[in-house]
Coordinates of C-alpha atoms and ligand atoms in Angstrom, one line a residue:
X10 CA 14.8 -19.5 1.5
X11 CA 13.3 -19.3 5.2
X12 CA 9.8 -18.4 3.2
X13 CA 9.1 -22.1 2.6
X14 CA 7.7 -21.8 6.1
X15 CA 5.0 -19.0 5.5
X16 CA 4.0 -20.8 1.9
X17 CA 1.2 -23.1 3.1
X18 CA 0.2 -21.1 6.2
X19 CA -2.9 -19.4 6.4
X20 CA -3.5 -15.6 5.7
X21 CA -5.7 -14.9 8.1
X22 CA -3.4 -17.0 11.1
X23 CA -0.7 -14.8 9.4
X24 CA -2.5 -12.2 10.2
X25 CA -3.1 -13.1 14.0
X26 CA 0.5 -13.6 14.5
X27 CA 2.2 -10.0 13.5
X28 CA 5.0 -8.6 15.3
X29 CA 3.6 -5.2 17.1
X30 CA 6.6 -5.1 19.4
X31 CA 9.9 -3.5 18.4
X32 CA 12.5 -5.2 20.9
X33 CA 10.7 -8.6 19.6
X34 CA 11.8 -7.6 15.8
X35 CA 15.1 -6.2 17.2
X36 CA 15.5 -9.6 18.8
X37 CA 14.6 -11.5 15.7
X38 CA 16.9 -9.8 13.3
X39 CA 20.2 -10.3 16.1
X40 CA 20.2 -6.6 16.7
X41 CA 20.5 -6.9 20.0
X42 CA 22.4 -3.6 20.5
X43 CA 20.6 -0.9 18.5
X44 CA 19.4 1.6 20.8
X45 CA 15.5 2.1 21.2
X46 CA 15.5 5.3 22.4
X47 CA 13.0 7.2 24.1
X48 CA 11.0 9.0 21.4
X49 CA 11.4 5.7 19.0
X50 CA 8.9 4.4 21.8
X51 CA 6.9 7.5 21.8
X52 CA 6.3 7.2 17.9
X53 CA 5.7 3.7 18.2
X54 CA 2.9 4.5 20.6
X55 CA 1.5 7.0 18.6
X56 CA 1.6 4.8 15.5
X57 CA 2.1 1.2 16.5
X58 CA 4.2 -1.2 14.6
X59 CA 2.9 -4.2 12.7
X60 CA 4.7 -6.5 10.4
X61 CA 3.9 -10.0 9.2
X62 CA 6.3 -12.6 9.9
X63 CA 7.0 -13.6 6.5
X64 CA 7.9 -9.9 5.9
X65 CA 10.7 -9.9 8.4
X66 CA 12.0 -13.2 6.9
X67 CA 13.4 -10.9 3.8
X68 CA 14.7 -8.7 6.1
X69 CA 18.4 -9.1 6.3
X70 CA 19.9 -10.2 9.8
X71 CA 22.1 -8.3 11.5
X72 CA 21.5 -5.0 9.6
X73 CA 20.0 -2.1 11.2
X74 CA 19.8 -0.2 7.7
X75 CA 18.1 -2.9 6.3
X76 CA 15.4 -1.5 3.2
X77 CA 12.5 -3.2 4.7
X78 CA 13.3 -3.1 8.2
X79 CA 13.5 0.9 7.8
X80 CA 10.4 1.0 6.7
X81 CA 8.9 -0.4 9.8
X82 CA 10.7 0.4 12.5
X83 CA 9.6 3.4 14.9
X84 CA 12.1 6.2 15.2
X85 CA 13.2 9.1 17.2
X86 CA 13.1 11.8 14.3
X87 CA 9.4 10.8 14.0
X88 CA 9.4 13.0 17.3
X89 CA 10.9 15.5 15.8
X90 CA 8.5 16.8 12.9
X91 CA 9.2 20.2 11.1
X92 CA 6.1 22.4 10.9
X93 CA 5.6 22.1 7.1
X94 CA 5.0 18.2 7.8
X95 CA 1.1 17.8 9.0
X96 CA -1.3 15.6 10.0
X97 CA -3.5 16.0 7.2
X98 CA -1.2 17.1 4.1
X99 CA -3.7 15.7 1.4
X100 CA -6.9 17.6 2.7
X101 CA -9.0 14.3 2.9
X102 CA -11.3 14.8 5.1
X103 CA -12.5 18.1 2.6
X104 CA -13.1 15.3 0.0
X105 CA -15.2 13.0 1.9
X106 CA -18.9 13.1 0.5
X107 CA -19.9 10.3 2.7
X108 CA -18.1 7.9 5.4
X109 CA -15.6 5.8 3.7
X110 CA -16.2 7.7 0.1
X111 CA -13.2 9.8 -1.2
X112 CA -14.1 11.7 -5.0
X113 CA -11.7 14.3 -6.2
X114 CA -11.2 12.9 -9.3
X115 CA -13.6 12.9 -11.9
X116 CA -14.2 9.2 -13.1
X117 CA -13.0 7.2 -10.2
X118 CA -14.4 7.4 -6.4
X119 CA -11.7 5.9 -3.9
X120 CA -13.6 3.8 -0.7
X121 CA -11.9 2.7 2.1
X122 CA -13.5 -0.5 3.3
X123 CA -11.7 -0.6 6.2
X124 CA -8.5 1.1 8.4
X125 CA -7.0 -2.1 9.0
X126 CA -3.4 -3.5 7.7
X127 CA -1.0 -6.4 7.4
X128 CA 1.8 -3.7 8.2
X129 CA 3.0 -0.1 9.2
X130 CA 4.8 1.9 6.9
X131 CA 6.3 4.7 8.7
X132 CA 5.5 7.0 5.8
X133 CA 2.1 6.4 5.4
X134 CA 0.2 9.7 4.2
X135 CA -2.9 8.1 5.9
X136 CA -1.1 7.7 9.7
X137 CA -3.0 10.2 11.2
X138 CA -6.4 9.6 9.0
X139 CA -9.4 9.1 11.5
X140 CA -10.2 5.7 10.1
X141 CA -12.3 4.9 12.8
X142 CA -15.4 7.5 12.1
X143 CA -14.9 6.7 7.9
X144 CA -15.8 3.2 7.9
X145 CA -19.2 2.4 5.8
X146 CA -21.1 -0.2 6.7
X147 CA -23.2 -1.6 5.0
X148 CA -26.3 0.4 5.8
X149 CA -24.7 3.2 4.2
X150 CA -24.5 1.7 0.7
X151 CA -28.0 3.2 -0.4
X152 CA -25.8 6.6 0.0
X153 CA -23.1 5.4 -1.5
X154 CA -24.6 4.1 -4.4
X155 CA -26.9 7.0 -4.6
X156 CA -24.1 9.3 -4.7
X157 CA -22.3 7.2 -7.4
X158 CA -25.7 7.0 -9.3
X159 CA -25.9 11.0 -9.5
X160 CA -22.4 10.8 -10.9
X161 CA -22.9 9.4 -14.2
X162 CA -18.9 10.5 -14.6
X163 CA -17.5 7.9 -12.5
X164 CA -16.6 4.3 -13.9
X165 CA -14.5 2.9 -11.7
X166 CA -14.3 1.9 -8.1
X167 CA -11.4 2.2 -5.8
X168 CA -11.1 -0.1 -2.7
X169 CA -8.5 1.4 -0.8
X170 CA -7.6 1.9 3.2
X171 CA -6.3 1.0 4.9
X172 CA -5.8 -2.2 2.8
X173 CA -8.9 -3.5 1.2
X174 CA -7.3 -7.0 1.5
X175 CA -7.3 -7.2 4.8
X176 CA -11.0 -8.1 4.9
X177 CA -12.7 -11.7 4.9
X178 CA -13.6 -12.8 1.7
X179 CA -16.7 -13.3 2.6
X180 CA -16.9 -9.3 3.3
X181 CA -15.2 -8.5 0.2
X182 CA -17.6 -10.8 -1.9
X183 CA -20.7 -9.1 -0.3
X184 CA -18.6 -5.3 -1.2
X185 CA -18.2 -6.3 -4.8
X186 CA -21.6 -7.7 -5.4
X187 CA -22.8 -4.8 -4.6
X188 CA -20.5 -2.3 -6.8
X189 CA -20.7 -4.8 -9.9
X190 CA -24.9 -4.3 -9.8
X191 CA -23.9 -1.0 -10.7
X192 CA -23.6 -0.8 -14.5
X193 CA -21.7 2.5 -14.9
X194 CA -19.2 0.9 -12.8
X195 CA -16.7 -0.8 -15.4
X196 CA -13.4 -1.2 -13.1
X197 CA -13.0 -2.1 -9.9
X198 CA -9.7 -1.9 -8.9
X199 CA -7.4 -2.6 -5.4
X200 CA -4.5 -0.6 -3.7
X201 CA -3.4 -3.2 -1.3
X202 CA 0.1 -3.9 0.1
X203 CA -1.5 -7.5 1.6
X204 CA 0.2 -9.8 -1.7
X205 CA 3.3 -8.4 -0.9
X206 CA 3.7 -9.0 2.6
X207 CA 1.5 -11.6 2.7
X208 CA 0.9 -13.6 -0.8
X209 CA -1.3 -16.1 0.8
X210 CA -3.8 -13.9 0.6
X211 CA -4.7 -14.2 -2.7
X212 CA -6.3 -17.4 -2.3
X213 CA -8.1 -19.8 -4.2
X214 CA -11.8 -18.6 -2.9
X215 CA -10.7 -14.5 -3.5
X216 CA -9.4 -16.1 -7.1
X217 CA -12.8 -16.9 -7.7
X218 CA -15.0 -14.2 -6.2
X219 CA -12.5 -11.9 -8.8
X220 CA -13.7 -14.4 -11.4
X221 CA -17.6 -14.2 -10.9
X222 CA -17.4 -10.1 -10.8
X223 CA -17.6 -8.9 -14.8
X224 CA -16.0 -5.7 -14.3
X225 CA -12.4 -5.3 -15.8
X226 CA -10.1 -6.1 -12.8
X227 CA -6.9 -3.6 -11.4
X228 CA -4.8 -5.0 -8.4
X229 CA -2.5 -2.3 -7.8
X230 CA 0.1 -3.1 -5.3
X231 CA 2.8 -1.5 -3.0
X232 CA 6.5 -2.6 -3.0
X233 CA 9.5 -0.5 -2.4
X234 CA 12.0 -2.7 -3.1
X235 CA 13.1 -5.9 -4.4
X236 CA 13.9 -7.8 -1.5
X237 CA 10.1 -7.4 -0.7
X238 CA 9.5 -10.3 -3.8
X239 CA 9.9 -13.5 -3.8
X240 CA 8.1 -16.6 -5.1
X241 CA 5.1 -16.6 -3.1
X242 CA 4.5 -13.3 -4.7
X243 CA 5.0 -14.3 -8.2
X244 CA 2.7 -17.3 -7.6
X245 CA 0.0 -14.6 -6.5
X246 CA 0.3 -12.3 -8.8
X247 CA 0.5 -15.4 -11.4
X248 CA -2.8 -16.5 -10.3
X249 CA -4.2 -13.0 -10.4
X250 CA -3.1 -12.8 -14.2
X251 CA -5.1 -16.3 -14.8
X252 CA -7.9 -14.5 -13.8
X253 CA -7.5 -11.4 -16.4
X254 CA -6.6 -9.2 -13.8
X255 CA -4.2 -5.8 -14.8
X256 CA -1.3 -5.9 -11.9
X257 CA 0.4 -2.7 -11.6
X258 CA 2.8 -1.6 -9.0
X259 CA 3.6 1.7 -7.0
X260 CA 6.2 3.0 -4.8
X261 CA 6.7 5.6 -2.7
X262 CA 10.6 7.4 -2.9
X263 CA 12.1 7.1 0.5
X264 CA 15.4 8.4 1.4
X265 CA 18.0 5.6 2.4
X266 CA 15.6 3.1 1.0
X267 CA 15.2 3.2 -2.8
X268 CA 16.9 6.6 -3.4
X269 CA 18.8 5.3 -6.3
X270 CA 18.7 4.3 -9.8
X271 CA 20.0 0.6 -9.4
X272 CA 17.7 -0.2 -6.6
X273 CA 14.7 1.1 -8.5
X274 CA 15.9 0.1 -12.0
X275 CA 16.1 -3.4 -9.8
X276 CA 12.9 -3.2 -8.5
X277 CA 11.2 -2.6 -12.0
X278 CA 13.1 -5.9 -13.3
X279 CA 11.9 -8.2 -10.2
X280 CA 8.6 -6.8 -11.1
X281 CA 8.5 -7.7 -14.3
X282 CA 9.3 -10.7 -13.7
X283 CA 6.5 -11.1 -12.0
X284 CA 4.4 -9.9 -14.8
X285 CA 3.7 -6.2 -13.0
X286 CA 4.7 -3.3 -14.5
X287 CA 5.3 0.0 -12.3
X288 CA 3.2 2.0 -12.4
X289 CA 3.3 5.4 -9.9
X290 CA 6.9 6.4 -8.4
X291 CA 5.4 9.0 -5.2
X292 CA 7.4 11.9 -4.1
X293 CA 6.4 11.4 -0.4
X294 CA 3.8 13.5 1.1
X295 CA 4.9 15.8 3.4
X296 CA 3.0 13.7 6.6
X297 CA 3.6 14.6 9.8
X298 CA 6.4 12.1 11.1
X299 CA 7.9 10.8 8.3
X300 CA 10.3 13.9 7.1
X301 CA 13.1 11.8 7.7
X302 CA 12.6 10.0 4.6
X303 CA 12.3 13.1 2.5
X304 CA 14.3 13.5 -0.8
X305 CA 13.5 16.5 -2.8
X306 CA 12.1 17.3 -5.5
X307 CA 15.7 17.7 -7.8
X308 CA 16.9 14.4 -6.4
X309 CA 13.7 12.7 -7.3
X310 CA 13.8 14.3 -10.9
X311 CA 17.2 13.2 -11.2
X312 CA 16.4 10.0 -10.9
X313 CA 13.7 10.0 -12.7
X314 CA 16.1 11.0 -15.7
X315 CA 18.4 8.0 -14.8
X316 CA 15.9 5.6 -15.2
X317 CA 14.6 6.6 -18.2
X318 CA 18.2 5.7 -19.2
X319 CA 18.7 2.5 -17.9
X320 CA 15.3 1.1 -18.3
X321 CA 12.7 0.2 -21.4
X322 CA 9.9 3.1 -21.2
X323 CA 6.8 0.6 -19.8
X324 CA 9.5 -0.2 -16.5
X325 CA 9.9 3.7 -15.7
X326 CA 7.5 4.5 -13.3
X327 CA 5.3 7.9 -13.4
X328 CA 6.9 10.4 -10.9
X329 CA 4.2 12.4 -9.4
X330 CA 2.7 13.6 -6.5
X331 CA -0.7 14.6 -5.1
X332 CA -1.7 18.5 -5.3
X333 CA -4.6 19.4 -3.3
X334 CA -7.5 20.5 -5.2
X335 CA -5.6 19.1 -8.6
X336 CA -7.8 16.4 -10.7
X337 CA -5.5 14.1 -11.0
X338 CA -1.5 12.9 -9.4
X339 CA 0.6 15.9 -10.6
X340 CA 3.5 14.5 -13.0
X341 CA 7.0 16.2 -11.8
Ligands
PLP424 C1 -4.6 8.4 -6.2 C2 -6.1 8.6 -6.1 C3 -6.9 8.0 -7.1 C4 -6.4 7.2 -8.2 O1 -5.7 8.0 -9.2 P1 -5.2 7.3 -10.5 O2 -4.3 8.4 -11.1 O3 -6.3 6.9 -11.3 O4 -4.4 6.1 -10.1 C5 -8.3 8.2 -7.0 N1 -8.8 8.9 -6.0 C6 -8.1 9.5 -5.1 C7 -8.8 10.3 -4.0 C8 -6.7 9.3 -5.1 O5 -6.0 9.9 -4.1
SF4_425 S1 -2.2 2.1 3.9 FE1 -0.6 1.1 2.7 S2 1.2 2.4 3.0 FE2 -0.2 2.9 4.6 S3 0.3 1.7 6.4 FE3 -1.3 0.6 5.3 S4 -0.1 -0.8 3.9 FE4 1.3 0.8 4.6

């Protein structure tokens, strides 16, 4: 394994040292002759790419169809967008009581901390977001918690993004203070990509703020495929059970990716061997740039009925998809 070189390096240097250019990631996987072509270099202006290191260490040399590399790469049919993919498909910004604070459904409020992450997924439903004027700070936690307060409904706290993890501890720890003075809040939960791509992250000192918080604990994170886990990853998500927190996983169904019963029946085994169990399988959102990795909706059922076949019922993730104005994910 080449990942013996990431395992005692720091996160945050990790995080310093991404690759943002494509013809350096072209270089480093030997694929020397794939064609960049113009509007590749237009997308990747428009939404620039970022992977860590240790991320294109599982990517397989030599192989321009490689399951992580496609998710990172810029390409041309990103130029090429059909009208019923838009910038906005999830209505967001209609959502958004105050800067950073997302509530559409009833119990749990979803806050993104920050716009930052370790990587670009080409898919991302939140490309286009305007991260930039949603980031609370921290004078506007007295509205925040006000607003939360006036809710007596909602229990649970979202940290979303962007990816919540790409903050300093010392920013998270001042975050979760904060939400666990709040008594109705009994779950404080993370949708974060970071321990995938970067396991180093969960560290000894984020181990510990986790530990002094009393809230029940959710780390929900984002793999698509197998190849993304190794053993840095189980040792993360090992430590993060130490520490009673719930490790769930979700996925989003791309075309040429993970379009297919064994590599998601695959995926839900490394998982579990890791101690997560999937959790959320997400018909992609119809995003502006990203219709190339579209499978519809009888494709995705299909599969959904194969894997109820070839897997025990708590590894088949929950097909659904986001409806606006719906209270919760819509089950397909
Ligand atoms: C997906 C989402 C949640 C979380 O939904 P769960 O079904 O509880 O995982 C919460 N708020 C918003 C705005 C969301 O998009
Ligand atoms: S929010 Fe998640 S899916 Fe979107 S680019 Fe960041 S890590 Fe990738």
């Amino acid at each position: 394994m080449i990942n013996y070189l990431f395992k005692n390096q720091n996160w945050q240097s990790q995080l310093n040292d991404l690759i943002t250019d494509p013809f350096e990631l072209l270089e480093q996987l030997k694929l020397t002759k794939y064609d960049l072509s113009d509007d590749a270099l237009l997308a990747n202006q428009q939404f620039r790419l970022r992977v860590p290191r240790q991320f294109v260490a599982k990517m397989q040399q030599g192989n321009a169809f490689d399951p992580l590399l496609l998710q990172v790469l810029p390409h041309h049919l990103e130029m090429h967008n059909p009208s019923d993919f838009i910038t906005d498909p999830l209505h967001e910004l209609q959502a958004n009581p105050h800067t950073g604070l997302l509530h559409k459904y009833a119990s749990r409020v979803l806050l993104t901390l920050t716009g930052a992450c370790a990587i670009h997924c080409r898919y991302c439903f939140r490309r286009h977001f305007p991260y930039n004027d949603n980031m609370p700070k921290s004078q506007d936690w007295l509205d925040i918690q006000q607003y939360i307060v006036s809710h007596p409904e909602i229990n649970e706290i979202i940290l979303s993004g962007g990816d919540p993890l790409s903050l300093t501890n010392q920013k998270l720890k001042v975050w979760l203070n904060r939400f666990s003075s709040l008594t109705q809040i009994k779950t404080i939960r993370f949708h974060t990509r970071l321990p995938v791509v970067i396991p180093q992250r969960i560290d000894a000192e984020f181990l510990q703020i986790l530990d002094d918080i009393p809230q029940q604990k959710v780390m929900v994170v984002h793999a698509n495929h197998a190849q993304e886990l190794d053993q840095e990853f189980d040792r993360a998500m090992h430590d993060l059970r130490q520490k009673n927190v719930i490790c769930l996983n979700q996925s989003v169904l791309l075309k040429g990716i993970n379009d297919n019963s064994v590599t998601l029946s695959a995926l839900s085994y490394r998982l579990f061997q890791a101690t997560v169990l999937p959790y959320y399988l997400h018909v992609l959102d119809k995003v502006a740039g990203s219709a190339h990795f579209y499978q519809p909706d009888s494709n995705a059922i299909q599969l959904q009925e194969q894997l109820r076949l070839a897997l025990p019922g708590y590894l088949v993730p929950k097909l659904v998809r986001e409806v606006n104005g719906e209270l919760s994910k819509t089950p397909l």
